[in-house]
Coordinates of C-alpha atoms in Angstrom, one line a residue:
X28 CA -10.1 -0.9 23.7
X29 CA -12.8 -2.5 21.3
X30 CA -15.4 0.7 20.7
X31 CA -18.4 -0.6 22.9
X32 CA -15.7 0.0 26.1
X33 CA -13.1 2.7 24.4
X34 CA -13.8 5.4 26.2
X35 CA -14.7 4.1 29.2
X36 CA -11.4 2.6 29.7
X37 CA -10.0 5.5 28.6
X38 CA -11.8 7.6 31.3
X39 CA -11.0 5.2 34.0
X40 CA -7.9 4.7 33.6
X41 CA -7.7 8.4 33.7
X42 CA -9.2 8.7 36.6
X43 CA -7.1 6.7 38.2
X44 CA -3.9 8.5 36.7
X45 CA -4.5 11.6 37.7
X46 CA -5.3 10.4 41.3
X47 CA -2.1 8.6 41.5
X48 CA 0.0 12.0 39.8
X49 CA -1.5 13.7 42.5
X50 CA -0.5 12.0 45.3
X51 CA 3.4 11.8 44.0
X52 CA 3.5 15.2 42.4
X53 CA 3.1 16.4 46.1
X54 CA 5.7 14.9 47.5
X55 CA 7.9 16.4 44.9
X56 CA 6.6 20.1 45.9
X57 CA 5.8 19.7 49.4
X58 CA 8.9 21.3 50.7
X59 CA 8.6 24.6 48.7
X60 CA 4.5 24.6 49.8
X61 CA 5.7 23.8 53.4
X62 CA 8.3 27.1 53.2
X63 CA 5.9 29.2 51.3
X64 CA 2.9 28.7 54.1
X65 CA 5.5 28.3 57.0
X66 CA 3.9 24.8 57.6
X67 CA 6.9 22.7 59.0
X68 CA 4.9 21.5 61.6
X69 CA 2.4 19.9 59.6
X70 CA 4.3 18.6 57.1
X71 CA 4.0 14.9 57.7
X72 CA 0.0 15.8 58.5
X73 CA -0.3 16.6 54.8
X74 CA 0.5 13.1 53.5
X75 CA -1.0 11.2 56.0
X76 CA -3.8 12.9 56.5
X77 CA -5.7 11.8 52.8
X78 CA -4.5 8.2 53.1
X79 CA -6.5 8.5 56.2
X80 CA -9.2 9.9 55.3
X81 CA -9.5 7.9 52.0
X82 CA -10.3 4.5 54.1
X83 CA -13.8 6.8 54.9
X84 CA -14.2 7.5 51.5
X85 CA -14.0 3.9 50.7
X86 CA -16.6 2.6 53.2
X87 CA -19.4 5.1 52.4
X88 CA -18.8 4.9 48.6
X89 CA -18.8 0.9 48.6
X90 CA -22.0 1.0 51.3
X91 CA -23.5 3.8 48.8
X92 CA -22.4 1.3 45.4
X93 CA -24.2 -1.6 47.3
X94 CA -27.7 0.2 47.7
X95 CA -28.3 2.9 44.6
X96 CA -25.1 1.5 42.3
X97 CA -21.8 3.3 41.7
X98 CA -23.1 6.2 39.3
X99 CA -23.7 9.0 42.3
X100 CA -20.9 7.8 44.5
X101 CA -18.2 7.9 41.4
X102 CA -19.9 11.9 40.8
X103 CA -19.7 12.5 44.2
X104 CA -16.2 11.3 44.8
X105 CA -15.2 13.1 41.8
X106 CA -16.7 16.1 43.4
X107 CA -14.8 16.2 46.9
X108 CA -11.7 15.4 44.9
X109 CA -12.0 18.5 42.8
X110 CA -12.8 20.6 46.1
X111 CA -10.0 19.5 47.9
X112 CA -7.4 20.4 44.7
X113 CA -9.4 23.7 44.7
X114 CA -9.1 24.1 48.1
X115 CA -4.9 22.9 48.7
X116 CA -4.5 25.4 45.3
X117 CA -5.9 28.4 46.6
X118 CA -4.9 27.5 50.3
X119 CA -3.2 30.8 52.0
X120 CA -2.1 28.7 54.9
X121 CA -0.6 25.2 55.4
X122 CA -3.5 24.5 57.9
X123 CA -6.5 25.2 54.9
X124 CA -4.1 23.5 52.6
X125 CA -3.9 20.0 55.0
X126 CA -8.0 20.4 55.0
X127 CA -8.0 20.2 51.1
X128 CA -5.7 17.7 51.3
X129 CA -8.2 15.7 53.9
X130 CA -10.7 16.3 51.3
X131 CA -9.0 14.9 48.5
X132 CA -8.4 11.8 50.3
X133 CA -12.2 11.9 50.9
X134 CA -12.4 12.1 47.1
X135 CA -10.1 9.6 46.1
X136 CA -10.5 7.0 48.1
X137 CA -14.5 7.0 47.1
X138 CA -13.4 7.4 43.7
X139 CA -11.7 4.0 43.7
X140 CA -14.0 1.7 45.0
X141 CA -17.1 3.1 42.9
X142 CA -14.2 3.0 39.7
X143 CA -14.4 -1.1 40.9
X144 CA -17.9 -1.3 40.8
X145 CA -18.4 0.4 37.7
X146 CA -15.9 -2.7 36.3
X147 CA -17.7 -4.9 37.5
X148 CA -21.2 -3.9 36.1
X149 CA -19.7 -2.6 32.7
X150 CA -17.0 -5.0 31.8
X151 CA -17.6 -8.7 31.6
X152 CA -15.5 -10.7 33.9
X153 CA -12.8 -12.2 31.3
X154 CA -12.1 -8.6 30.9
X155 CA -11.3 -7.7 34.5
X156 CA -7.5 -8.9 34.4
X157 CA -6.9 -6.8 31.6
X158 CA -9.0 -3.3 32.6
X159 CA -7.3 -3.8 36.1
X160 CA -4.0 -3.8 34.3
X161 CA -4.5 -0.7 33.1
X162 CA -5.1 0.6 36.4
X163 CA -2.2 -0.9 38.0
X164 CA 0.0 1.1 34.8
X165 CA -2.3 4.3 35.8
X166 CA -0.7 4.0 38.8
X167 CA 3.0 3.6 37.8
X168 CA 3.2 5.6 34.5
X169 CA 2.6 8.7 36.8
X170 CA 5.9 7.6 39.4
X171 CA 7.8 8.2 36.2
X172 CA 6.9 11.3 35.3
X173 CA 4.6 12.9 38.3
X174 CA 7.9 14.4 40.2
X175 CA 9.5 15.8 37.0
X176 CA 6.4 17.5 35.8
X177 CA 5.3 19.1 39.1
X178 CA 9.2 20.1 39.7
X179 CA 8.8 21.7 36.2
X180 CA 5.5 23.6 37.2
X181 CA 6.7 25.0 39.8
X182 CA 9.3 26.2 38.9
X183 CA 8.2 27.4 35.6
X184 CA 4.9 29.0 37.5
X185 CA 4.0 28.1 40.9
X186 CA 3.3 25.2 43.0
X187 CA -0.3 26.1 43.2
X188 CA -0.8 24.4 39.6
X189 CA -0.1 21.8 40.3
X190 CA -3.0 21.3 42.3
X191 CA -4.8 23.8 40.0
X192 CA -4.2 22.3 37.0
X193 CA -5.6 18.5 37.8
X194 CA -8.9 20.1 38.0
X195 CA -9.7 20.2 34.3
X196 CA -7.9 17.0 33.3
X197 CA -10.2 15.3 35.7
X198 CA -13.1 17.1 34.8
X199 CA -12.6 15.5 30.9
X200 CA -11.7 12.1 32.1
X201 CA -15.3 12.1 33.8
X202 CA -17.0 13.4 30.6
X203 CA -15.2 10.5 29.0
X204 CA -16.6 7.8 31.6
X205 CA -20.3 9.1 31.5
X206 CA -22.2 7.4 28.7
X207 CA -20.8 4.1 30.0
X208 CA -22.7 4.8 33.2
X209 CA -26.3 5.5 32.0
X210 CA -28.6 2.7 33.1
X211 CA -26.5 1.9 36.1
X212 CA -28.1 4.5 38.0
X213 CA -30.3 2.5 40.5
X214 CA -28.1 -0.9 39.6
X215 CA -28.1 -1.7 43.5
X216 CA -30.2 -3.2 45.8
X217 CA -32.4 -0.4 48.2
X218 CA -32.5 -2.7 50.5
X219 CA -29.4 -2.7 51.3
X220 CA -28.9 -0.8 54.5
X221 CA -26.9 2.2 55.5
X222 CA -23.7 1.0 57.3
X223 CA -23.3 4.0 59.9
X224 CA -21.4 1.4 62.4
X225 CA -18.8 0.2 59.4
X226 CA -18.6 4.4 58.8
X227 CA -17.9 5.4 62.6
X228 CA -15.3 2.4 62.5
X229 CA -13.2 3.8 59.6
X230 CA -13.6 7.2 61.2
X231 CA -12.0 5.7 64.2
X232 CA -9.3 3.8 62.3
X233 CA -8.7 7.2 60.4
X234 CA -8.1 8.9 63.6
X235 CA -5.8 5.7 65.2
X236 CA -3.9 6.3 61.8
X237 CA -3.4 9.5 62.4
X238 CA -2.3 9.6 66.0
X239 CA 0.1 7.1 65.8
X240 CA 2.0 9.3 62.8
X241 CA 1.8 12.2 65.9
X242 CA 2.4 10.4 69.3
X243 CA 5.7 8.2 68.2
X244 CA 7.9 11.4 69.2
X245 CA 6.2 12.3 72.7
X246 CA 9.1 12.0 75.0
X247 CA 8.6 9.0 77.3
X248 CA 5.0 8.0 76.6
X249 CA 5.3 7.5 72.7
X250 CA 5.9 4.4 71.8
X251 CA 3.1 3.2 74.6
X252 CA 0.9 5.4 73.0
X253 CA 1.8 4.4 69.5
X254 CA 1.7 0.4 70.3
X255 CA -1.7 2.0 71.9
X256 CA -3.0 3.2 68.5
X257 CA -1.9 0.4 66.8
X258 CA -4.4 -1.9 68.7
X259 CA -7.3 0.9 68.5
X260 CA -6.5 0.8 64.6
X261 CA -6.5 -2.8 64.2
X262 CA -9.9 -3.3 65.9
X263 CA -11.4 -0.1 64.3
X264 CA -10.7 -1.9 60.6
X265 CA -12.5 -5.1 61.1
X266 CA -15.8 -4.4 60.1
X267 CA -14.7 -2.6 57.3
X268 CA -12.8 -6.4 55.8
X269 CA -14.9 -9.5 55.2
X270 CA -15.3 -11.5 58.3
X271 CA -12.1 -13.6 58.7
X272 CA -9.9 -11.3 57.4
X273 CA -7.5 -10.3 60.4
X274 CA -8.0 -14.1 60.9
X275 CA -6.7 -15.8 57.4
X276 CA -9.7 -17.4 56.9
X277 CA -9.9 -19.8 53.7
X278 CA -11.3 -17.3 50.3
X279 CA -12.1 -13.8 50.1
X280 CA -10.8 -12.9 53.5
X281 CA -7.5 -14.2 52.7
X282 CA -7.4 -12.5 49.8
X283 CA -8.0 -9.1 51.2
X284 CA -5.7 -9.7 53.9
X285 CA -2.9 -10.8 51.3
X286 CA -3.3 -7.5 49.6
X287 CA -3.1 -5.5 52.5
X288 CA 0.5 -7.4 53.6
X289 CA 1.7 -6.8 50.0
X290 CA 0.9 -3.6 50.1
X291 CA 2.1 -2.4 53.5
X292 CA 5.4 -4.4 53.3
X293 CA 6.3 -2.9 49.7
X294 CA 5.5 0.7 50.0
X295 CA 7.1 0.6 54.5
X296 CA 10.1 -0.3 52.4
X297 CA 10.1 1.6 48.9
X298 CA 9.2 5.3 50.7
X299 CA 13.2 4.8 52.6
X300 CA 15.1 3.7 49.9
X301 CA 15.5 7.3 48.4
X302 CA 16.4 8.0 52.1
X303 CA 19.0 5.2 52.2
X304 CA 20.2 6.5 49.0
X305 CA 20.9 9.7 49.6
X306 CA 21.9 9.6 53.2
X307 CA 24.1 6.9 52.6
X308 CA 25.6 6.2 49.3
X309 CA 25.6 10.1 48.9
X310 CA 23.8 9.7 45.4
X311 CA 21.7 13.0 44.2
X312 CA 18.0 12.9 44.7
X313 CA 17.7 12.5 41.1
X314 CA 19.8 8.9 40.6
X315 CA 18.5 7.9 44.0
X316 CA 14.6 8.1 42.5
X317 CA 15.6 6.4 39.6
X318 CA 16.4 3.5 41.6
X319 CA 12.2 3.5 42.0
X320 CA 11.9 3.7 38.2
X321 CA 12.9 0.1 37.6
X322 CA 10.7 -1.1 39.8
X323 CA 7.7 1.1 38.7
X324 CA 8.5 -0.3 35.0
X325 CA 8.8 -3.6 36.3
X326 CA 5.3 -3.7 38.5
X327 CA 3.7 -1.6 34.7
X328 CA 5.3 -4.8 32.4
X329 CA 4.0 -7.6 34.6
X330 CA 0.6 -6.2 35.3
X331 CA 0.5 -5.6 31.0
X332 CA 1.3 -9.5 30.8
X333 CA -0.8 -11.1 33.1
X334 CA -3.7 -9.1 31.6
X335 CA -2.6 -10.8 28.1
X336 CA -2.4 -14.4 30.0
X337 CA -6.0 -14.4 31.3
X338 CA -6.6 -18.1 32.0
X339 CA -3.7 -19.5 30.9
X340 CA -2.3 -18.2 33.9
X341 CA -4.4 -18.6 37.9
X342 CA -5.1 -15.9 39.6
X343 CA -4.3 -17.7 43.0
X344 CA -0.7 -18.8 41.3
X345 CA -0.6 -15.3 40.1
X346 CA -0.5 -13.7 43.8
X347 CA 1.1 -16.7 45.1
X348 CA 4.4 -16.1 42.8
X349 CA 4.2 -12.2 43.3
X350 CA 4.3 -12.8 47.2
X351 CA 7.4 -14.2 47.1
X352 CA 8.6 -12.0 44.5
X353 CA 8.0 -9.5 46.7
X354 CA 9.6 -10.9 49.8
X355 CA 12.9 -11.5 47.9
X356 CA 13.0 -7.9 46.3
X357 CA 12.5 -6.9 50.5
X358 CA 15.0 -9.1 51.5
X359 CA 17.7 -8.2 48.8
X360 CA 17.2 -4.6 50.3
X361 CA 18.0 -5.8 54.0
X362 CA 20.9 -7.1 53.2
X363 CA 22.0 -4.5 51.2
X364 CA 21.8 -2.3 53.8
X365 CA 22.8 -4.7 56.6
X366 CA 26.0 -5.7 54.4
X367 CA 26.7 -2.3 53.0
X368 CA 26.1 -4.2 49.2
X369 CA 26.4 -1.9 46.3
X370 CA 23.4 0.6 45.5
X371 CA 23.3 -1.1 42.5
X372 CA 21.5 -4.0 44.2
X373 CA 19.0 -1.7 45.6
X374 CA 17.7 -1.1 41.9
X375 CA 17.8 -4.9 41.1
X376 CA 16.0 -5.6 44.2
X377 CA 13.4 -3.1 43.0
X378 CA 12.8 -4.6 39.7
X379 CA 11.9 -7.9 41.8
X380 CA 9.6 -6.3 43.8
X381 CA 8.0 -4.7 41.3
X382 CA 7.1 -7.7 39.3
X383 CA 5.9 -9.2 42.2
X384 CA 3.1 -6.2 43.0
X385 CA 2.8 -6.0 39.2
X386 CA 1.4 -10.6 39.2
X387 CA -0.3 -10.0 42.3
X388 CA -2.1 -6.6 42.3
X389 CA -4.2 -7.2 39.3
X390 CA -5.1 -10.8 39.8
X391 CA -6.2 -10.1 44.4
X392 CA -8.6 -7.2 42.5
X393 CA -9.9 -9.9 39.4
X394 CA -10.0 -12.8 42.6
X395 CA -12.2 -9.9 44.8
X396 CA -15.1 -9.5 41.8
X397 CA -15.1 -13.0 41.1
X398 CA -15.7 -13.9 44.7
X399 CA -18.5 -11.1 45.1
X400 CA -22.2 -10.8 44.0
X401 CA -23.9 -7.9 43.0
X402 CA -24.8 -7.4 46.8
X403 CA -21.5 -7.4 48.1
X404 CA -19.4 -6.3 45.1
X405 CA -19.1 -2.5 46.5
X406 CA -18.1 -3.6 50.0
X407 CA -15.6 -5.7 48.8
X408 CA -14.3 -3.3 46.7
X409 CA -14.3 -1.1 49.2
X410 CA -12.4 -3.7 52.0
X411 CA -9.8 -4.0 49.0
X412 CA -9.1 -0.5 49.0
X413 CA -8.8 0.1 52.3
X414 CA -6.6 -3.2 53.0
X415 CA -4.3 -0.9 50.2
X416 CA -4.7 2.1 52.3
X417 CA -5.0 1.1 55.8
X418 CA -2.1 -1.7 55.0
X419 CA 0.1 0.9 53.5
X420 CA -0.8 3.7 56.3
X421 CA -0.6 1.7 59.5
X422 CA 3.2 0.1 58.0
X423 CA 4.3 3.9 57.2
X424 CA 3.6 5.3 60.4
X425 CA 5.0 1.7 62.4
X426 CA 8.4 1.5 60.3
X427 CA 8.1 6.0 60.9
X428 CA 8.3 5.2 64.4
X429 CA 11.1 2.4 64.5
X430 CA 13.3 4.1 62.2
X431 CA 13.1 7.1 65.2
X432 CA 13.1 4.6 67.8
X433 CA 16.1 2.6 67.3
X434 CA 18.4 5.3 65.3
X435 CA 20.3 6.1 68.5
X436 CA 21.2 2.0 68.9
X437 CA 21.1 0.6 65.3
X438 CA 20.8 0.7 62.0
X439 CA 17.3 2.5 61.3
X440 CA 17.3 1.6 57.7
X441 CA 17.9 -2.3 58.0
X442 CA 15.4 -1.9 61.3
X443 CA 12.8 -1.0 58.9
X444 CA 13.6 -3.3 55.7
X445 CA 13.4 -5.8 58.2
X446 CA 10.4 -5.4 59.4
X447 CA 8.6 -4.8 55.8
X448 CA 10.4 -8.4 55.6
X449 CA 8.4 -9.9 57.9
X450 CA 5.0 -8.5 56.7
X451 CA 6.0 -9.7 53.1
X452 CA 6.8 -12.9 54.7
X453 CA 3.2 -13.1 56.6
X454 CA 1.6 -12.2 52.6
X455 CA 3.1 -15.4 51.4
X456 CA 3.1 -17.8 53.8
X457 CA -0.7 -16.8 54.1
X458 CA -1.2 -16.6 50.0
X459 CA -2.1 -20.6 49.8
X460 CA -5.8 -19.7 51.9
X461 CA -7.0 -17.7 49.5
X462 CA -8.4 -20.8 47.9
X463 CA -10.7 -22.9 49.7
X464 CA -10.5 -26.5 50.9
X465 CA -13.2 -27.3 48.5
X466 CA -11.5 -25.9 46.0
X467 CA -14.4 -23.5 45.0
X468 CA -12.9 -20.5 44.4
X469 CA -10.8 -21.8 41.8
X470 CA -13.5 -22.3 39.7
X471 CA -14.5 -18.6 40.2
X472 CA -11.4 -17.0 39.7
X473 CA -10.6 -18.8 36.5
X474 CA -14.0 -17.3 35.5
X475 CA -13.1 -14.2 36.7
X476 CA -9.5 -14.3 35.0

């Protein structure tokens, strides 16, 4: 917050804000747009539909970052992000409002990986911690109050302005970012070539997403065709990682994949606890959201004091504590519901999570840059993006699919706690590769931290 990188920070962390109010401000009015436009039917296309389409966003910005620098890729992702609230507020049906939607994905997901770069070539790298703290609070400050506020708009005017009315907050928060980006204009390398393969492969993992939140219901053939989409996803997101990742291989790769499991194990449980909540504890949608409060506070405090640690605390220990963090806040929620515990627990089991994204998320972005070179730094970004997106996406649609699948037969809520169990269970165990045998990415990371 010194004054060389005030507004800057400021700006970004903006940015970053109003992208994440976005995204849970609509889930608060999506069932009043849904009734307004008649749009039952695509009602699940309208949030999984930008998550998709962000993982494109994220390959051609990070490609883009790579060969001219993250200048016209951060306008342009601005841009789309701006149409698509233009387009979902005007929207007279739900089918042009699921198009702005796709559009905004477009837009955010660019607008994060060129938001990396731009950290990378602005801050130095003791600073990274901290700045990516701040984005880590961008993104849970708005969980606290994104559902109240856009309730309150609507209500008070229309659920229009709520899309509507992000355009000219964002609009500022770019004026605030520019000066920090003059001279980074053509901070890349030319040579760098266009990546149309890496771009038709996070099309095609966009669409795999996509179907399998479509074909889970088909009567008879749906799960086939889901485990079928699965596969199609999996292979369609390789060259959009490092080399290794899928595979755990020792450094970056590890890294990346860690992320991904944190964050697909995490949110496949946190979007059915409200669910659990309500359906059954019989608690109001109000308490039952507030049990996703602590949590969000939690993940905000921890991110706020690993930033003040820098090196006095490892990156690598940092994720490797918030893994298991993470797997006991899971695991205190399958029991819960497996044992019928008090709801209370769920909330304490939050909090543990929480703190446990709050260690790791931060420190996997700081370990990312540190591991990069100018080169490389906006495909990286970008695979770290997308291991958040396509981890978070591909575990939504799976546990959407068991939770159907086995409500006739089981328990669907300790089914699906379970399962974002095992996936937490896969980030820690696999946590320890992210440094190397020859111990060399230590020494970058604590550079980095």
């Amino acid at each position: 917050m010194s004054s060389e990188y005030l507004w800057i920070t400021i700006g970004a962390c903006a940015l970053v804000f109003l992208g994440a109010f976005e995204s849970l401000a609509v889930t608060t009015v999506m069932p009043t747009v849904s009734a307004d436009l008649d749009g039952e039917r695509l009602y699940a296309l309208a949030f999984a539909g930008p998550l998709a389409t962000s993982v494109i966003g994220m390959v051609i910005a990070g490609n883009w970052s790579d060969r001219r620098g993250p200048v016209a890729p951060l306008y342009t992702s601005v841009a789309m992000f701006v149409v698509g609230l233009l387009i979902a507020g005007l929207a007279p049906s739900m089918e042009i409002l699921v198009a702005g939607r796709f559009a905004q994905g477009l837009g955010s997901g660019g607008l994060m990986v060129a938001l990396y770069v731009v950290v990378a070539r602005v801050y130095p790298q003791a600073l990274h911690p901290a700045v990516f703290a701040g984005f880590a609070a961008a993104w849970v400050i708005p969980s606290l109050i994104g559902p109240t506020v856009a309730g309150a708009v609507t209500e008070l005017w229309s659920w229009h302005w709520v899309f509507l009315g992000v355009v000219i907050l964002v609009l500022v928060a770019l004026f605030m970012v520019i000066p920090a980006l003059r001279g980074l204009s053509n901070d890349g390398d030319a040579t760098t070539p266009w990546a149309f393969g890496r771009l038709g492969w996070s099309v095609l993992a966009a669409v795999a997403v996509l179907a399998l939140n479509l074909v889970g219901d088909i009567p008879g053939v749906g799960t086939a065709l889901a485990a079928v989409a699965v596969v199609v996803a999996l292979i369609a997101v390789r060259p959009l990682v490092p080399r290794g990742t899928l595979r755990a291989r020792r450094g970056l790769p590890s890294v990346i994949l860690v992320r991904g499991l944190a964050a697909a194990a995490f949110f496949g449980a946190q979007v059915y606890l409200p669910y659990l909540l309500t359906d059954r504890y019989d608690l109001t949608p109000t308490l039952a959201g507030l049990s996703l409060t602590g949590g969000a506070l939690a993940w905000s405090a921890a991110a706020t004091v690993q930033g003040r640690m820098g090196t006095r605390l490892s990156s690598i220990t940092a994720v490797r504590v918030g893994t298991i963090l993470v797997l006991i806040g899971i695991a205190l929620t399958v029991a819960t519901a497996g044992f019928g515990w008090d709801a209370a627990m769920i909330a304490v089991a939050w909090v543990v999570a929480g703190v446990g994204m709050g260690l790791m998320s931060p420190r996997t972005s700081a370990l990312t840059l540190s591991m990069s070179t100018p080169e490389n730094q906006g495909f990286n970004s970008g695979a770290m993006t997308v291991a958040d997106s396509f981890g978070s996406a591909l575990a939504l649609a799976v546990t959407g699919t068991l939770f159907t699948a086995v409500a006739a037969v089981a328990d669907p809520f300790t089914a699906v706690f379970a399962l974002a169990a095992v996936v937490a269970v896969a980030a820690a165990v696999l946590a320890p590769r992210m440094r190397t045998r020859a111990g060399a990415d230590e020494t970058h990371e604590e550079v980095g931290a």
